[in-house]
MMTF fields as JSON, N, C-alpha, C and O atoms, coordinates in Angstrom:
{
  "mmtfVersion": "1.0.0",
  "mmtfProducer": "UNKNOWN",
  "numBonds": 279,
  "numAtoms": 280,
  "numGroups": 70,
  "numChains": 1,
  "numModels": 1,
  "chainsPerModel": [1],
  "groupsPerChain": [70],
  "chainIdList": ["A"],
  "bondAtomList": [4, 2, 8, 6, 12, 10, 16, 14, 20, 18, 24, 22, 28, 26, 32, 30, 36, 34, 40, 38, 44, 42, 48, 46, 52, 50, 56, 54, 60, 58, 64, 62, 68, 66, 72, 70, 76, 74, 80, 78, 84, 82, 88, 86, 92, 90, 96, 94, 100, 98, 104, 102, 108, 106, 112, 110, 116, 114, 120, 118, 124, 122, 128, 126, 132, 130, 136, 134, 140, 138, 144, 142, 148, 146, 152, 150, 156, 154, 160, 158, 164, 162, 168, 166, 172, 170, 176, 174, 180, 178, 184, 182, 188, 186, 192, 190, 196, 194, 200, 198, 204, 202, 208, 206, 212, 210, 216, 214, 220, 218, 224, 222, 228, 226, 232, 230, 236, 234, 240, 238, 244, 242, 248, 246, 252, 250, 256, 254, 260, 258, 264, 262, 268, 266, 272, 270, 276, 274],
  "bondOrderList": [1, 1, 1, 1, 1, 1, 1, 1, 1, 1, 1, 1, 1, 1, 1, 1, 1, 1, 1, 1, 1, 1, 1, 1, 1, 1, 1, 1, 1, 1, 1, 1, 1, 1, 1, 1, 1, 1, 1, 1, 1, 1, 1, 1, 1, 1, 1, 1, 1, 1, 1, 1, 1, 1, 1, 1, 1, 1, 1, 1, 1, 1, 1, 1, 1, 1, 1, 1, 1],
  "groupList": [{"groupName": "UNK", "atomNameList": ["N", "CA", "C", "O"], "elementList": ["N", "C", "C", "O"], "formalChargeList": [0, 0, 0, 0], "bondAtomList": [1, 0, 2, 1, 3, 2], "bondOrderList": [1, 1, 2], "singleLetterCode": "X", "chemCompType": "L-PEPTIDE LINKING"}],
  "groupTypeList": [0, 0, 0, 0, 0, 0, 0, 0, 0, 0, 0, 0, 0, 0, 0, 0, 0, 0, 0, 0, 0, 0, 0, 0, 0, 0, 0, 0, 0, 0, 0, 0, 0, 0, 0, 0, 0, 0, 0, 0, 0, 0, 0, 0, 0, 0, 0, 0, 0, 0, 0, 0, 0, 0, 0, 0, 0, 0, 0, 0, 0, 0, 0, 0, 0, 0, 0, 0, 0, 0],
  "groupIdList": [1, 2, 3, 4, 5, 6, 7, 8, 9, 10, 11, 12, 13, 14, 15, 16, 17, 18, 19, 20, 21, 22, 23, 24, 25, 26, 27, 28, 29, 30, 31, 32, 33, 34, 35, 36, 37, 38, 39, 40, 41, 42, 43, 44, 45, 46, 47, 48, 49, 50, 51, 52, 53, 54, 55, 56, 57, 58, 59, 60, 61, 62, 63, 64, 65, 66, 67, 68, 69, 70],
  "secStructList": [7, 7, 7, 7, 7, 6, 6, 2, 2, 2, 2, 2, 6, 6, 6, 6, 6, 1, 1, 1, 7, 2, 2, 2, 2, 2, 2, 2, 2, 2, 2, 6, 6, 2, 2, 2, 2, 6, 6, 7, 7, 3, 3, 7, 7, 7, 1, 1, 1, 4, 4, 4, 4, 2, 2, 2, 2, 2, 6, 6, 6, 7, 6, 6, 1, 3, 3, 7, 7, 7],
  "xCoordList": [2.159, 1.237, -0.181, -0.445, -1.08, -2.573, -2.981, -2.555, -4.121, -5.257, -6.149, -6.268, -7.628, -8.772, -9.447, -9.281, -10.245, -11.207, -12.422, -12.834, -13.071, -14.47, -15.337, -16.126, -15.215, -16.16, -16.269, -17.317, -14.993, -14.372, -15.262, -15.622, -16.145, -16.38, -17.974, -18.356, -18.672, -19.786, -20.107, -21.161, -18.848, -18.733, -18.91, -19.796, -17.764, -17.572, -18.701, -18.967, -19.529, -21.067, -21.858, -22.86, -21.732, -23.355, -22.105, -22.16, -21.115, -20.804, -19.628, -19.205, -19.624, -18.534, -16.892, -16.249, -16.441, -15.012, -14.236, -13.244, -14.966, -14.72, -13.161, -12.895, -12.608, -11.456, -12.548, -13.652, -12.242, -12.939, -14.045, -14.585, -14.627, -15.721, -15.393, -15.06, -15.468, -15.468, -15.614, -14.571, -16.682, -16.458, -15.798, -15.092, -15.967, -14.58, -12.816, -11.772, -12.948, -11.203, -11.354, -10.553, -12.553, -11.83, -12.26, -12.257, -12.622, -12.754, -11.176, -10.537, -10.864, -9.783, -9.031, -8.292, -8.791, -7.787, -7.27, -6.292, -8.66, -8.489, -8.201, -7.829, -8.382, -7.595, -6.838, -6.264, -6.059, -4.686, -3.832, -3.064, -3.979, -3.009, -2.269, -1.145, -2.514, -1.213, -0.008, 1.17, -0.962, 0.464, 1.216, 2.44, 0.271, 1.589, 2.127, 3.319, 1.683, 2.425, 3.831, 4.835, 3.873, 4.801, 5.858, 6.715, 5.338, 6.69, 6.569, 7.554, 5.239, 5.429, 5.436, 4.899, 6.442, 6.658, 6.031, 6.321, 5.183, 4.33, 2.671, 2.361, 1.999, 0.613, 0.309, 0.786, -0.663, -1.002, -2.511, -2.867, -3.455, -4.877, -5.407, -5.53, -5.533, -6.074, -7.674, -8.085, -8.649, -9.647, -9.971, -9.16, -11.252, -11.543, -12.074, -12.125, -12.639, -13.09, -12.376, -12.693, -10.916, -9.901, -9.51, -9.399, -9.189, -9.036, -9.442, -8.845, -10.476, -11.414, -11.612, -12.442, -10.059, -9.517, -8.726, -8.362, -7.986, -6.736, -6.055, -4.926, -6.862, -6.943, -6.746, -5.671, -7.822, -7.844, -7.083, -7.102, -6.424, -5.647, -4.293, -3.6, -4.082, -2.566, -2.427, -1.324, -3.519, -3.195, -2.988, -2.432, -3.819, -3.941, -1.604, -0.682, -1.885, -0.56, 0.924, 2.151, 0.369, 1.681, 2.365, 2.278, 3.237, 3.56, 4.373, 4.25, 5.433, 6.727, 6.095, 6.828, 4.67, 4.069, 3.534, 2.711, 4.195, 3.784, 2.346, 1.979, 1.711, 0.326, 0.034, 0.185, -0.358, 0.093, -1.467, -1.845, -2.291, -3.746, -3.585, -2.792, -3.942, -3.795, -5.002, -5.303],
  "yCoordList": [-206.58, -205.967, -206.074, -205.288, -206.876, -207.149, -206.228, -205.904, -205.687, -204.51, -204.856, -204.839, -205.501, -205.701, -203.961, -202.84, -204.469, -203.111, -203.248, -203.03, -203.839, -204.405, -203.513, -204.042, -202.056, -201.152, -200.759, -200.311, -200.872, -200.451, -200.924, -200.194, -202.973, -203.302, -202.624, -202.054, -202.684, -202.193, -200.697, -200.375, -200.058, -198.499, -198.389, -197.722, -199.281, -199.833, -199.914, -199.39, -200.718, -201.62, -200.772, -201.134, -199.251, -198.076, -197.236, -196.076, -197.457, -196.442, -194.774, -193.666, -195.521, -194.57, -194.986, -195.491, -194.812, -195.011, -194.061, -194.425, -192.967, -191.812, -191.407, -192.012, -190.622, -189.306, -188.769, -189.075, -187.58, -186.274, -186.628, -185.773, -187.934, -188.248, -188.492, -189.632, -187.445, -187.614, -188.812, -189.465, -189.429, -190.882, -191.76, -192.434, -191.858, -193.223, -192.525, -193.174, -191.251, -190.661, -191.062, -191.844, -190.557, -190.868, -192.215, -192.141, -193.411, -194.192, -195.048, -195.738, -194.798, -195.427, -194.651, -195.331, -193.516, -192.839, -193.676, -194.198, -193.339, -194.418, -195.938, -196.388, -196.39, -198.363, -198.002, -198.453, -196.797, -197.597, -196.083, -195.545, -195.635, -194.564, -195.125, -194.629, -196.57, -197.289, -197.766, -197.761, -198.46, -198.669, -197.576, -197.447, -196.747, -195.121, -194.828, -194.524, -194.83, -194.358, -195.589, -195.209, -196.89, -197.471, -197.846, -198.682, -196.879, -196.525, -197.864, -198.403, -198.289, -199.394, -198.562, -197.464, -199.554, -199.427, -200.208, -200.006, -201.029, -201.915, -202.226, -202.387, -202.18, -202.514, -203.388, -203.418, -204.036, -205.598, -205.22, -204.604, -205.578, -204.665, -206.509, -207.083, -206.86, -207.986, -208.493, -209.478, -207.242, -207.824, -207.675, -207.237, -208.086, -207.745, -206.333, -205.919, -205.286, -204.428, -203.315, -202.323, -203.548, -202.664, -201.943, -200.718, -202.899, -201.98, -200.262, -199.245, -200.506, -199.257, -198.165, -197.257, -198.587, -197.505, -197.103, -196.088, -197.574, -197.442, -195.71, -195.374, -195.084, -193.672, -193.371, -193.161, -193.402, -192.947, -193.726, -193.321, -194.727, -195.187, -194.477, -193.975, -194.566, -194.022, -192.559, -192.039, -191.92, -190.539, -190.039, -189.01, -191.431, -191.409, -191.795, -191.32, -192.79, -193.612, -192.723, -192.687, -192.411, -191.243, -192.429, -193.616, -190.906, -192.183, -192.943, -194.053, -192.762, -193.844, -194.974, -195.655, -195.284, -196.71, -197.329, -196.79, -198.564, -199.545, -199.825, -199.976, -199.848, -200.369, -201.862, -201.88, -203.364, -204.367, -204.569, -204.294, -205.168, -205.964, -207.15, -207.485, -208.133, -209.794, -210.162, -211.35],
  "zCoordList": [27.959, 28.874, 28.308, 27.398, 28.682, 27.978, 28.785, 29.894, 27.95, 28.244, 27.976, 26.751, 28.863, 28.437, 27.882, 28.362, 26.656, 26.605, 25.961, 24.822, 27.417, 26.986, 26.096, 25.314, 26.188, 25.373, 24.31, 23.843, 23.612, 21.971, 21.155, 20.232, 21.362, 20.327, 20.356, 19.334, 21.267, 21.886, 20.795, 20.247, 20.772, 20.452, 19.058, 18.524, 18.283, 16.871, 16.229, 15.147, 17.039, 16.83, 16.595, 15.978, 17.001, 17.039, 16.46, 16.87, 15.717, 14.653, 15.564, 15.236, 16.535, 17.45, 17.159, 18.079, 16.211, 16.385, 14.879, 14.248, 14.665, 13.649, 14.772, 15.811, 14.367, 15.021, 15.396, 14.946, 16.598, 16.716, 17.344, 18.045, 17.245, 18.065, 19.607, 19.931, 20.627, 22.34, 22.436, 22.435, 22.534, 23.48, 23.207, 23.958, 22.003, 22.211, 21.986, 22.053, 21.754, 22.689, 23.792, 24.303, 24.48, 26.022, 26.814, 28.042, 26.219, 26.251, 25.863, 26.658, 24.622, 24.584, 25.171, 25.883, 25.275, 26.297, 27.992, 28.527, 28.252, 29.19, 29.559, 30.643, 28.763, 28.13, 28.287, 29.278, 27.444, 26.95, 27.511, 26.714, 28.534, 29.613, 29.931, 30.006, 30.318, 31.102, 30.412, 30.771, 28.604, 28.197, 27.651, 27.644, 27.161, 26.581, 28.133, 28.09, 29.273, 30.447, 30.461, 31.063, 29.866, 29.918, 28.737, 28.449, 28.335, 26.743, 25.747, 25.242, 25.559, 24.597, 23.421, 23.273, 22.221, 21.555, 19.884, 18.705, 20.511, 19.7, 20.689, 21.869, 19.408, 20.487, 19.127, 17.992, 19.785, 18.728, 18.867, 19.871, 17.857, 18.189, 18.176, 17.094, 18.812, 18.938, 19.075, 19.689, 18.103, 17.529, 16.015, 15.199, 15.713, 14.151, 13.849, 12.692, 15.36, 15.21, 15.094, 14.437, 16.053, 16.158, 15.042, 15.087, 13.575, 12.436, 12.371, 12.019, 12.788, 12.394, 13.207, 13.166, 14.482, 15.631, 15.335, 15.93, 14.315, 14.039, 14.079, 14.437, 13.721, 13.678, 15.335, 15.897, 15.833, 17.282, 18.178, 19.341, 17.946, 18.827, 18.702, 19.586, 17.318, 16.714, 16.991, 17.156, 17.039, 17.607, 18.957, 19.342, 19.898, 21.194, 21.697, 22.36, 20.862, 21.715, 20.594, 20.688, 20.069, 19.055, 17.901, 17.589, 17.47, 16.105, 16.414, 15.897, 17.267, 17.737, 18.49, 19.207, 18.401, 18.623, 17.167, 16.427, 16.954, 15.77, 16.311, 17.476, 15.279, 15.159, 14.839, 13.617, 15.289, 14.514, 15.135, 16.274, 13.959, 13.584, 13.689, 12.809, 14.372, 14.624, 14.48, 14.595]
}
């Protein structure tokens, strides 16, 4: 299931991708509703910036989702 998320790197870029920081929770909240609404069990972070979501994604999508960096 690909998920474009044009805004993450944009966010990354001006230093928005801490935990606890609002906008990019509900920024990625919103990306990625559809795939936690579809019980994936692996998400592939398929940029160089993603690393540094890793936090806020993994808390967003829970722990019974693998995290994999490509």
């Amino acid at each position: 299931l690909p998920q474009a998320c044009p805004l993450l790197v944009p966010l990354v870029e001006n230093g928005r991708f801490h935990p606890g920081d609002v906008v990019i929770e509900t920024v990625a909240a919103e990306y990625l509703s559809s795939l936690r609404g579809a019980g994936v069990d692996t998400l592939v972070m398929g940029c160089t910036h993603y690393p540094l979501l890793e936090q806020v994604i993994g808390s967003y999508m829970g722990s019974r989702v693998r995290l994999v960096n490509a």
